[in-house]
């Protein structure tokens, strides 16, 4: 899942339309991946039933919740700093309760209560439905912890309140957890086993979003390609129970088609794809429906087959190239992005050169690049020594970031002179005279407002660009939507 928040900045706060009759105030802040943002919406929905309205003023809150990320050490340090800030507020307002949600809650469990004295509540990613009970315990003066991971919980029955977003794009989670056990990654430990959500409830959520005027949805999971629902499809598709039982399972490609057909006017995206699980079927489904955006976030982590093996990624460099070739063959205009790690244990200069040459082959549209950060409890932490010095990790990171910028610029420059479809999402950050939106390939495009408005699908003639942004002018509405 691509990162939408810089780990150095304050997290995103979520504010929803106030519900009449609710008198308590919830301040909820999220760090990390899109799944956390989506989860915070679920938590806010659960708490709306308990009399809480959201506030974006920390000082006003009765309850402060922080949804946390453990993916790298730096992410955890950021949260610890925020907890210090909450502590300062709590000194003025001792009635305020503080809760930690998400991956750090799961990783540190009770330790949080011992180490961070200000924390009243610790809730893991699968225990959010228990928050009302846990709050009662807190009110009775006890510390409350629930970090039980579930094999079933998908929150499929909770419809998240989303009025805090832009009203145009939304995330819909389709799987939770991850079974891949990449050796560097803490997610399988903090988010538990992979489970897929009932396609019926996914479709209901998508239809509901369409009714509310949303124009784009992103199907979300740690590894969307391994989505599998054994329930035999949708009840309404079958004449009777025995026919239903005989039906085959719904895989990711089937689900994509179901969603694309249910809402042909909406843009459909998904994230994240794992190269080892991505099938050709998915590519054909993307080609078949023009409302599915031609964009794939396809993290590779390293270009060296030896390192990939150490990482427990289930493919070689050559297999990855073969997949990229397939993507280019079936979807010639597909945007592709990466996640990359530099300085994984034992990574040599030669391995690093393999990463650079892999990037040269693929020429990603953009990417998210990180220095390896050892996470306690992971296989890499237990079996391998974090032996690449910080300076070398940094230098390699700079090299791949520079190369990525060159490739990003290559793509934006190639688009100059073309007309692309843009869904307007918001005002440009740099100018209140311009709209900002994204192309199907997920590149940001900016253009003068004229008479258009957020939520419009517009054709934009691109006449200039920066490394990562397309600049142009609208030439009319797109009739694809
Ligand atoms: N499959 C998930 C991956 C989540 S983590 C998804 O939906 O994208 C996001 C990215 O963080 C990973 O792809 C990886 O590049 C990076 N990452 C994970 N663990 C890391 C670690 N220990 N150190 C540095 N980067 C890490
Ligand atoms: Fe992590 Fe690998 Fe799963 S990066 S989230 S273990 S696919």
Coordinates of C-alpha atoms and ligand atoms in Angstrom, one line a residue:
X1 CA 0.0 0.0 0.0
X2 CA 1.5 3.2 -1.0
X3 CA 2.4 5.7 1.7
X4 CA 0.3 8.8 1.8
X5 CA 1.7 10.3 4.9
X6 CA 5.3 11.3 5.5
X7 CA 6.5 9.6 8.6
X8 CA 8.0 12.8 9.9
X9 CA 4.8 14.8 9.8
X10 CA 1.8 14.7 12.1
X11 CA -0.7 12.0 11.1
X12 CA -4.0 12.6 9.4
X13 CA -6.9 13.5 11.6
X14 CA -10.3 12.4 10.6
X15 CA -13.3 14.7 11.1
X16 CA -16.8 13.5 10.3
X17 CA -20.1 15.3 10.1
X18 CA -21.4 15.6 13.7
X19 CA -24.2 13.3 14.6
X20 CA -27.1 14.9 16.5
X21 CA -27.3 13.9 20.1
X22 CA -23.7 12.8 20.4
X23 CA -22.0 14.7 23.1
X24 CA -18.5 13.2 23.5
X25 CA -15.6 14.1 21.4
X26 CA -13.2 11.8 19.7
X27 CA -9.8 12.9 18.2
X28 CA -8.5 10.1 15.9
X29 CA -5.2 10.4 14.2
X30 CA -3.7 7.9 11.8
X31 CA -0.2 7.0 10.6
X32 CA 1.1 4.5 8.1
X33 CA -0.7 2.7 5.3
X34 CA -4.0 3.2 3.6
X35 CA -5.4 0.2 5.6
X36 CA -4.9 2.2 8.8
X37 CA -6.9 5.2 7.3
X38 CA -9.6 2.8 6.3
X39 CA -9.6 1.2 9.8
X40 CA -9.8 4.6 11.5
X41 CA -13.1 5.1 9.6
X42 CA -14.4 1.9 10.9
X43 CA -13.4 2.8 14.5
X44 CA -15.1 6.3 14.1
X45 CA -18.2 4.5 12.9
X46 CA -18.2 2.2 15.9
X47 CA -17.7 5.1 18.3
X48 CA -20.4 7.2 16.6
X49 CA -22.8 4.6 17.9
X50 CA -21.4 5.2 21.4
X51 CA -22.1 8.9 21.4
X52 CA -18.8 10.2 20.0
X53 CA -18.5 12.9 17.4
X54 CA -15.1 13.6 15.9
X55 CA -13.1 16.7 16.5
X56 CA -9.8 18.0 15.0
X57 CA -8.9 19.8 18.1
X58 CA -6.8 17.7 20.4
X59 CA -7.4 20.0 23.3
X60 CA -11.2 19.4 23.0
X61 CA -11.1 15.7 23.0
X62 CA -12.6 13.3 25.6
X63 CA -10.9 10.4 23.8
X64 CA -7.7 10.5 21.8
X65 CA -7.0 7.5 19.5
X66 CA -3.8 7.1 17.5
X67 CA -3.8 4.4 14.8
X68 CA -0.1 3.4 14.5
X69 CA 2.4 1.9 12.1
X70 CA 5.3 -0.5 12.9
X71 CA 6.7 -1.0 9.5
X72 CA 10.0 0.8 10.2
X73 CA 11.5 2.0 13.4
X74 CA 11.1 5.6 12.3
X75 CA 7.3 5.2 12.1
X76 CA 7.2 4.0 15.7
X77 CA 9.4 6.9 16.9
X78 CA 7.0 9.4 15.3
X79 CA 4.1 7.9 17.3
X80 CA 6.1 8.0 20.5
X81 CA 6.6 11.7 19.9
X82 CA 2.9 12.2 19.4
X83 CA 2.2 10.4 22.7
X84 CA 4.4 13.0 24.4
X85 CA 2.3 15.7 22.9
X86 CA -0.9 14.0 24.2
X87 CA 0.7 13.7 27.6
X88 CA 1.2 17.4 27.7
X89 CA -2.5 18.0 26.9
X90 CA -3.5 15.3 29.4
X91 CA -1.8 17.2 32.2
X92 CA -4.2 20.1 31.6
X93 CA -7.2 17.8 31.0
X94 CA -6.7 14.7 33.1
X95 CA -10.1 13.3 32.1
X96 CA -9.0 12.8 28.6
X97 CA -8.4 9.2 27.7
X98 CA -5.7 8.0 25.3
X99 CA -5.8 4.8 23.2
X100 CA -3.3 3.2 20.9
X101 CA -4.6 1.3 17.9
X102 CA -3.1 -0.7 15.1
X103 CA 0.2 -2.3 14.5
X104 CA 2.2 -0.8 17.3
X105 CA -0.6 -1.8 19.8
X106 CA -0.4 -5.3 18.5
X107 CA 3.4 -5.4 18.6
X108 CA 3.9 -4.0 22.0
X109 CA 0.7 -5.1 23.8
X110 CA 0.7 -4.5 27.5
X111 CA 4.2 -3.0 27.3
X112 CA 2.5 0.1 26.2
X113 CA 0.7 0.5 29.5
X114 CA 3.9 -0.1 31.4
X115 CA 6.2 2.1 29.3
X116 CA 3.9 4.9 28.3
X117 CA 2.0 5.7 31.4
X118 CA -0.4 8.0 29.7
X119 CA -2.0 5.2 27.6
X120 CA -5.4 3.9 28.9
X121 CA -6.3 1.7 26.0
X122 CA -4.4 -0.7 23.7
X123 CA -6.4 -2.2 20.8
X124 CA -5.0 -4.4 18.0
X125 CA -6.3 -4.3 14.4
X126 CA -8.8 -7.2 14.9
X127 CA -10.3 -6.0 18.1
X128 CA -12.0 -2.7 17.2
X129 CA -15.5 -4.0 17.8
X130 CA -14.5 -4.5 21.4
X131 CA -13.7 -0.8 21.9
X132 CA -17.1 0.0 23.6
X133 CA -16.4 -2.7 26.2
X134 CA -12.8 -1.6 26.7
X135 CA -14.0 2.0 27.2
X136 CA -16.3 0.8 30.0
X137 CA -13.3 -0.8 31.7
X138 CA -11.3 2.4 31.3
X139 CA -14.2 4.3 32.9
X140 CA -14.2 1.9 35.8
X141 CA -10.6 2.8 36.3
X142 CA -8.9 -0.2 34.7
X143 CA -6.4 -0.2 31.9
X144 CA -7.9 -2.0 28.9
X145 CA -6.1 -4.2 26.4
X146 CA -7.4 -6.3 23.5
X147 CA -4.8 -7.5 21.0
X148 CA -6.4 -10.8 20.0
X149 CA -5.9 -11.5 16.4
X150 CA -8.7 -13.1 14.5
X151 CA -8.9 -15.5 11.6
X152 CA -12.3 -14.2 10.5
X153 CA -12.7 -10.5 11.4
X154 CA -13.1 -8.4 8.2
X155 CA -15.4 -5.7 9.6
X156 CA -17.6 -6.5 6.6
X157 CA -20.7 -5.7 8.6
X158 CA -19.6 -2.2 9.5
X159 CA -20.2 0.5 7.0
X160 CA -17.5 3.1 7.6
X161 CA -18.6 6.7 7.9
X162 CA -16.5 8.6 5.3
X163 CA -17.6 12.2 5.4
X164 CA -14.1 13.3 6.4
X165 CA -12.6 12.5 3.0
X166 CA -12.9 14.4 -0.3
X167 CA -16.2 12.7 -1.1
X168 CA -14.7 11.6 -4.4
X169 CA -12.2 8.8 -3.8
X170 CA -12.6 6.1 -1.2
X171 CA -10.8 2.9 0.0
X172 CA -12.7 -0.4 0.4
X173 CA -10.8 -3.1 2.2
X174 CA -11.1 -6.6 0.6
X175 CA -8.6 -8.6 2.6
X176 CA -7.0 -8.2 6.0
X177 CA -3.7 -9.6 7.3
X178 CA -0.9 -11.3 5.3
X179 CA 0.4 -14.9 5.0
X180 CA 3.4 -14.1 3.0
X181 CA 6.0 -13.9 5.7
X182 CA 8.5 -11.7 3.8
X183 CA 11.5 -12.0 6.2
X184 CA 11.8 -8.2 6.8
X185 CA 8.2 -7.5 7.4
X186 CA 6.3 -7.1 10.7
X187 CA 2.8 -7.0 9.1
X188 CA 2.1 -10.8 9.4
X189 CA 2.8 -10.5 13.1
X190 CA 0.8 -7.3 13.7
X191 CA -2.1 -7.9 11.4
X192 CA -2.4 -11.7 11.6
X193 CA -3.5 -14.3 9.1
X194 CA -4.9 -13.3 5.7
X195 CA -8.6 -13.4 5.3
X196 CA -10.9 -12.3 2.5
X197 CA -14.1 -10.3 2.9
X198 CA -17.4 -11.5 1.6
X199 CA -17.8 -10.2 -2.0
X200 CA -21.5 -9.3 -1.3
X201 CA -20.5 -6.9 1.5
X202 CA -17.8 -5.4 -0.7
X203 CA -20.3 -4.8 -3.5
X204 CA -22.8 -3.3 -1.0
X205 CA -20.1 -0.9 0.2
X206 CA -19.1 0.0 -3.4
X207 CA -22.7 0.6 -4.4
X208 CA -23.3 2.7 -1.3
X209 CA -20.3 4.8 -2.1
X210 CA -21.6 5.3 -5.7
X211 CA -24.9 6.4 -4.4
X212 CA -23.2 8.9 -2.1
X213 CA -21.5 10.4 -5.2
X214 CA -18.0 8.8 -4.9
X215 CA -16.3 8.5 -8.3
X216 CA -13.3 6.3 -7.6
X217 CA -12.7 3.4 -5.2
X218 CA -9.5 1.5 -4.4
X219 CA -9.8 -2.1 -3.3
X220 CA -7.4 -2.5 -0.5
X221 CA -5.4 -5.4 0.9
X222 CA -1.8 -6.3 1.8
X223 CA -1.8 -8.6 -1.1
X224 CA -5.0 -8.2 -3.1
X225 CA -4.1 -10.8 -5.7
X226 CA -4.5 -13.6 -3.2
X227 CA -8.1 -12.6 -2.5
X228 CA -10.2 -15.8 -2.4
X229 CA -13.8 -16.3 -1.2
X230 CA -15.1 -19.8 -0.9
X231 CA -18.7 -18.8 -0.3
X232 CA -19.5 -19.6 -4.0
X233 CA -20.3 -16.1 -5.2
X234 CA -23.3 -14.0 -4.7
X235 CA -26.6 -15.4 -3.4
X236 CA -28.6 -13.6 -6.0
X237 CA -26.7 -15.3 -8.8
X238 CA -28.0 -18.7 -7.8
X239 CA -31.3 -20.4 -8.2
X240 CA -31.0 -22.5 -5.1
X241 CA -28.6 -23.7 -2.3
X242 CA -27.2 -26.7 -4.1
X243 CA -26.4 -24.6 -7.2
X244 CA -24.6 -22.2 -4.9
X245 CA -22.6 -24.9 -3.2
X246 CA -21.4 -26.2 -6.6
X247 CA -20.2 -22.9 -7.7
X248 CA -16.5 -22.1 -7.7
X249 CA -14.7 -19.7 -5.4
X250 CA -14.4 -16.0 -6.2
X251 CA -10.8 -15.0 -6.9
X252 CA -9.4 -11.5 -7.3
X253 CA -9.9 -11.3 -11.0
X254 CA -13.6 -12.4 -10.5
X255 CA -14.0 -9.8 -7.8
X256 CA -12.6 -7.0 -10.0
X257 CA -15.0 -7.9 -12.7
X258 CA -17.9 -7.9 -10.3
X259 CA -17.0 -4.5 -9.0
X260 CA -16.3 -3.0 -12.4
X261 CA -19.6 -4.3 -13.7
X262 CA -21.6 -3.2 -10.7
X263 CA -20.4 0.4 -11.1
X264 CA -19.4 1.0 -14.7
X265 CA -19.2 4.8 -14.2
X266 CA -16.8 4.6 -11.3
X267 CA -13.0 4.3 -11.6
X268 CA -11.7 1.1 -9.9
X269 CA -8.2 0.8 -8.5
X270 CA -6.6 -1.7 -6.3
X271 CA -3.5 -2.0 -4.0
X272 CA -1.2 -3.8 -3.3
X273 CA -0.3 -6.5 -5.9
X274 CA 2.3 -9.0 -5.0
X275 CA 4.3 -10.2 -8.1
X276 CA 4.2 -13.8 -6.9
X277 CA 0.4 -13.9 -6.8
X278 CA -0.6 -11.6 -9.7
X279 CA -2.2 -13.7 -12.4
X280 CA -2.6 -13.0 -16.1
X281 CA -6.4 -13.3 -15.5
X282 CA -6.2 -10.0 -13.6
X283 CA -4.4 -8.3 -16.5
X284 CA -7.1 -9.5 -18.9
X285 CA -9.8 -8.3 -16.6
X286 CA -8.1 -4.9 -16.4
X287 CA -8.0 -4.8 -20.2
X288 CA -11.6 -5.8 -20.5
X289 CA -13.2 -3.1 -18.4
X290 CA -12.2 0.4 -19.2
X291 CA -13.3 1.7 -15.8
X292 CA -10.5 -0.3 -14.1
X293 CA -7.5 2.0 -14.1
X294 CA -4.4 0.8 -15.9
X295 CA -2.1 1.1 -12.9
X296 CA -0.4 -1.5 -10.8
X297 CA 1.5 -1.0 -7.6
X298 CA 3.9 -3.9 -7.9
X299 CA 6.5 -3.8 -5.1
X300 CA 9.7 -5.8 -5.9
X301 CA 11.9 -4.8 -2.9
X302 CA 15.2 -5.8 -4.7
X303 CA 16.5 -6.6 -8.1
X304 CA 18.8 -9.4 -6.9
X305 CA 17.5 -13.0 -7.0
X306 CA 19.7 -13.9 -4.1
X307 CA 18.3 -11.1 -1.9
X308 CA 14.7 -11.9 -3.0
X309 CA 15.3 -15.4 -1.8
X310 CA 16.6 -14.1 1.5
X311 CA 13.5 -11.9 1.8
X312 CA 11.3 -15.0 1.1
X313 CA 9.8 -13.3 -1.9
X314 CA 8.6 -16.2 -4.1
X315 CA 10.0 -15.1 -7.4
X316 CA 13.2 -14.4 -9.2
X317 CA 14.4 -11.3 -11.0
X318 CA 13.7 -13.1 -14.3
X319 CA 10.2 -14.1 -13.3
X320 CA 9.5 -10.5 -12.3
X321 CA 10.7 -9.4 -15.8
X322 CA 8.4 -11.9 -17.4
X323 CA 5.5 -10.5 -15.4
X324 CA 6.4 -6.9 -16.4
X325 CA 6.6 -8.1 -20.1
X326 CA 3.1 -9.5 -19.7
X327 CA 1.7 -6.3 -18.2
X328 CA 3.2 -4.3 -21.1
X329 CA 1.9 -6.7 -23.7
X330 CA -1.7 -6.9 -22.3
X331 CA -1.9 -3.3 -21.0
X332 CA 0.5 -1.2 -23.1
X333 CA -0.3 2.1 -21.3
X334 CA -0.2 0.7 -17.8
X335 CA 1.4 2.8 -15.0
X336 CA 3.6 0.7 -12.7
X337 CA 5.1 1.7 -9.3
X338 CA 7.4 0.0 -6.9
X339 CA 8.5 -0.4 -3.3
X340 CA 12.2 -1.0 -2.8
X341 CA 14.4 -1.7 0.2
X342 CA 18.1 -0.8 0.3
X343 CA 20.6 -2.4 2.6
X344 CA 18.8 -5.7 3.4
X345 CA 21.2 -7.9 5.4
X346 CA 24.1 -9.2 3.2
X347 CA 23.2 -6.9 0.3
X348 CA 26.4 -6.4 -1.7
X349 CA 27.3 -3.8 -4.3
X350 CA 26.5 -6.3 -7.0
X351 CA 23.0 -6.9 -5.5
X352 CA 22.5 -3.2 -5.5
X353 CA 23.6 -2.9 -9.1
X354 CA 21.0 -5.6 -9.9
X355 CA 18.3 -3.4 -8.3
X356 CA 19.4 -0.4 -10.4
X357 CA 19.4 -2.5 -13.6
X358 CA 16.0 -3.9 -12.7
X359 CA 14.7 -0.4 -12.4
X360 CA 16.3 0.5 -15.7
X361 CA 14.4 -2.4 -17.3
X362 CA 11.0 -1.6 -15.8
X363 CA 11.2 2.2 -15.8
X364 CA 8.6 2.6 -13.0
X365 CA 6.3 5.6 -13.1
X366 CA 7.1 6.2 -9.4
X367 CA 8.1 4.4 -6.3
X368 CA 8.4 4.3 -2.5
X369 CA 12.0 3.5 -1.4
X370 CA 13.2 2.7 2.0
X371 CA 16.4 1.9 4.0
X372 CA 16.1 -1.5 5.6
X373 CA 14.9 -1.2 9.2
X374 CA 15.3 -4.3 11.4
X375 CA 12.0 -5.2 13.0
X376 CA 12.0 -7.3 16.2
X377 CA 10.6 -10.7 15.9
X378 CA 10.8 -11.0 12.1
X379 CA 12.7 -13.8 10.5
X380 CA 15.4 -11.5 9.2
X381 CA 15.9 -10.1 12.7
X382 CA 16.2 -13.6 14.2
X383 CA 18.4 -15.1 11.5
X384 CA 20.4 -12.4 9.8
X385 CA 22.7 -9.6 11.0
X386 CA 21.7 -6.1 10.0
X387 CA 25.2 -5.8 8.5
X388 CA 25.0 -3.0 5.9
X389 CA 26.3 0.2 7.4
X390 CA 23.9 3.1 7.6
X391 CA 26.0 5.3 5.3
X392 CA 25.9 2.6 2.6
X393 CA 22.2 2.1 3.0
X394 CA 21.8 5.9 2.6
X395 CA 24.0 6.1 -0.4
X396 CA 22.2 3.2 -2.2
X397 CA 18.9 4.8 -1.3
X398 CA 20.0 8.1 -2.9
X399 CA 21.1 6.3 -6.0
X400 CA 17.8 4.5 -6.4
X401 CA 15.8 7.6 -5.6
X402 CA 17.7 9.6 -8.2
X403 CA 17.2 6.9 -10.8
X404 CA 13.5 6.8 -10.0
X405 CA 13.2 10.5 -10.5
X406 CA 14.9 10.2 -13.9
X407 CA 12.3 7.5 -14.8
X408 CA 9.4 9.5 -13.4
X409 CA 10.5 12.4 -15.5
X410 CA 10.8 10.2 -18.5
X411 CA 7.1 9.2 -18.2
X412 CA 5.8 12.7 -17.5
X413 CA 7.8 14.1 -20.4
X414 CA 6.5 11.4 -22.7
X415 CA 2.9 12.5 -21.8
X416 CA 3.5 16.1 -22.9
X417 CA 1.4 16.7 -26.1
X418 CA -1.1 13.9 -25.2
X419 CA -4.6 14.3 -23.8
X420 CA -5.3 12.3 -20.7
X421 CA -8.4 11.7 -18.5
X422 CA -8.2 13.2 -15.1
X423 CA -10.7 12.8 -12.2
X424 CA -10.7 16.2 -10.3
X425 CA -10.0 15.6 -6.6
X426 CA -9.1 18.9 -5.1
X427 CA -7.7 22.3 -5.5
X428 CA -4.0 22.3 -6.4
X429 CA -1.8 22.8 -3.3
X430 CA 0.2 25.4 -5.0
X431 CA -2.6 27.5 -6.6
X432 CA -6.2 28.2 -5.9
X433 CA -6.7 28.8 -9.6
X434 CA -6.0 25.2 -10.5
X435 CA -7.6 21.8 -10.0
X436 CA -5.6 18.7 -9.1
X437 CA -6.5 15.1 -10.0
X438 CA -5.0 11.9 -11.2
X439 CA -4.7 10.1 -14.5
X440 CA -5.7 6.4 -14.7
X441 CA -2.0 5.7 -14.4
X442 CA -2.1 7.5 -11.1
X443 CA 0.0 10.5 -12.1
X444 CA -1.0 13.8 -10.7
X445 CA -2.2 16.4 -13.2
X446 CA -2.9 20.1 -12.6
X447 CA -4.8 22.5 -14.8
X448 CA -6.7 25.8 -14.7
X449 CA -10.2 25.5 -13.0
X450 CA -12.4 27.0 -15.7
X451 CA -16.0 25.8 -15.1
X452 CA -15.1 22.3 -13.9
X453 CA -15.5 21.0 -10.4
X454 CA -14.2 18.3 -8.1
X455 CA -15.7 14.9 -9.1
X456 CA -15.7 15.7 -12.8
X457 CA -13.9 13.4 -15.2
X458 CA -12.1 15.8 -17.5
X459 CA -9.9 15.4 -20.6
X460 CA -6.7 17.4 -20.1
X461 CA -4.3 18.3 -22.8
X462 CA -0.8 18.1 -21.3
X463 CA 1.5 20.9 -22.3
X464 CA 4.2 20.8 -19.6
X465 CA 5.4 18.7 -16.7
X466 CA 7.7 18.5 -13.7
X467 CA 9.3 15.2 -12.6
X468 CA 6.2 13.9 -11.0
X469 CA 3.3 16.2 -12.1
X470 CA 1.6 16.8 -15.4
X471 CA 0.5 20.4 -16.3
X472 CA -2.1 21.1 -18.9
X473 CA -5.5 22.5 -19.8
X474 CA -9.0 21.0 -19.8
X475 CA -10.4 20.4 -23.3
X476 CA -13.8 18.9 -22.3
X477 CA -15.5 16.2 -20.3
X478 CA -14.5 12.5 -20.6
X479 CA -17.4 10.4 -21.8
X480 CA -16.1 7.2 -20.4
X481 CA -17.9 7.9 -17.1
Ligands
LIG1 N1 2.1 -5.9 1.0 C1 2.1 -4.6 1.7 C2 3.4 -4.2 2.2 C3 3.3 -3.3 3.3 S1 4.7 -2.6 3.9 C4 1.5 -3.6 0.9 O1 0.3 -3.6 0.9 O2 2.1 -2.8 0.2 C5 5.0 -1.4 2.6 C6 6.4 -1.4 2.2 O3 7.3 -1.1 3.3 C7 7.0 -2.7 1.7 O4 6.6 -3.0 0.4 C8 8.5 -2.6 1.9 O5 9.1 -2.0 0.8 C9 8.6 -1.6 3.1 N2 9.0 -2.3 4.3 C10 8.4 -3.3 4.9 N3 9.2 -3.7 6.0 C11 10.3 -3.0 6.0 C12 11.4 -2.9 6.8 N4 11.6 -3.8 7.8 N5 12.4 -2.0 6.5 C13 12.2 -1.2 5.4 N6 11.2 -1.2 4.6 C14 10.2 -2.1 4.9
LIG2 FE1 4.7 -7.6 4.4 FE2 5.4 -9.2 2.4 FE3 2.9 -9.3 3.4 S1 5.9 -7.0 2.6 S2 2.6 -7.2 4.2 S3 4.8 -9.9 4.5 S4 3.5 -9.4 1.3

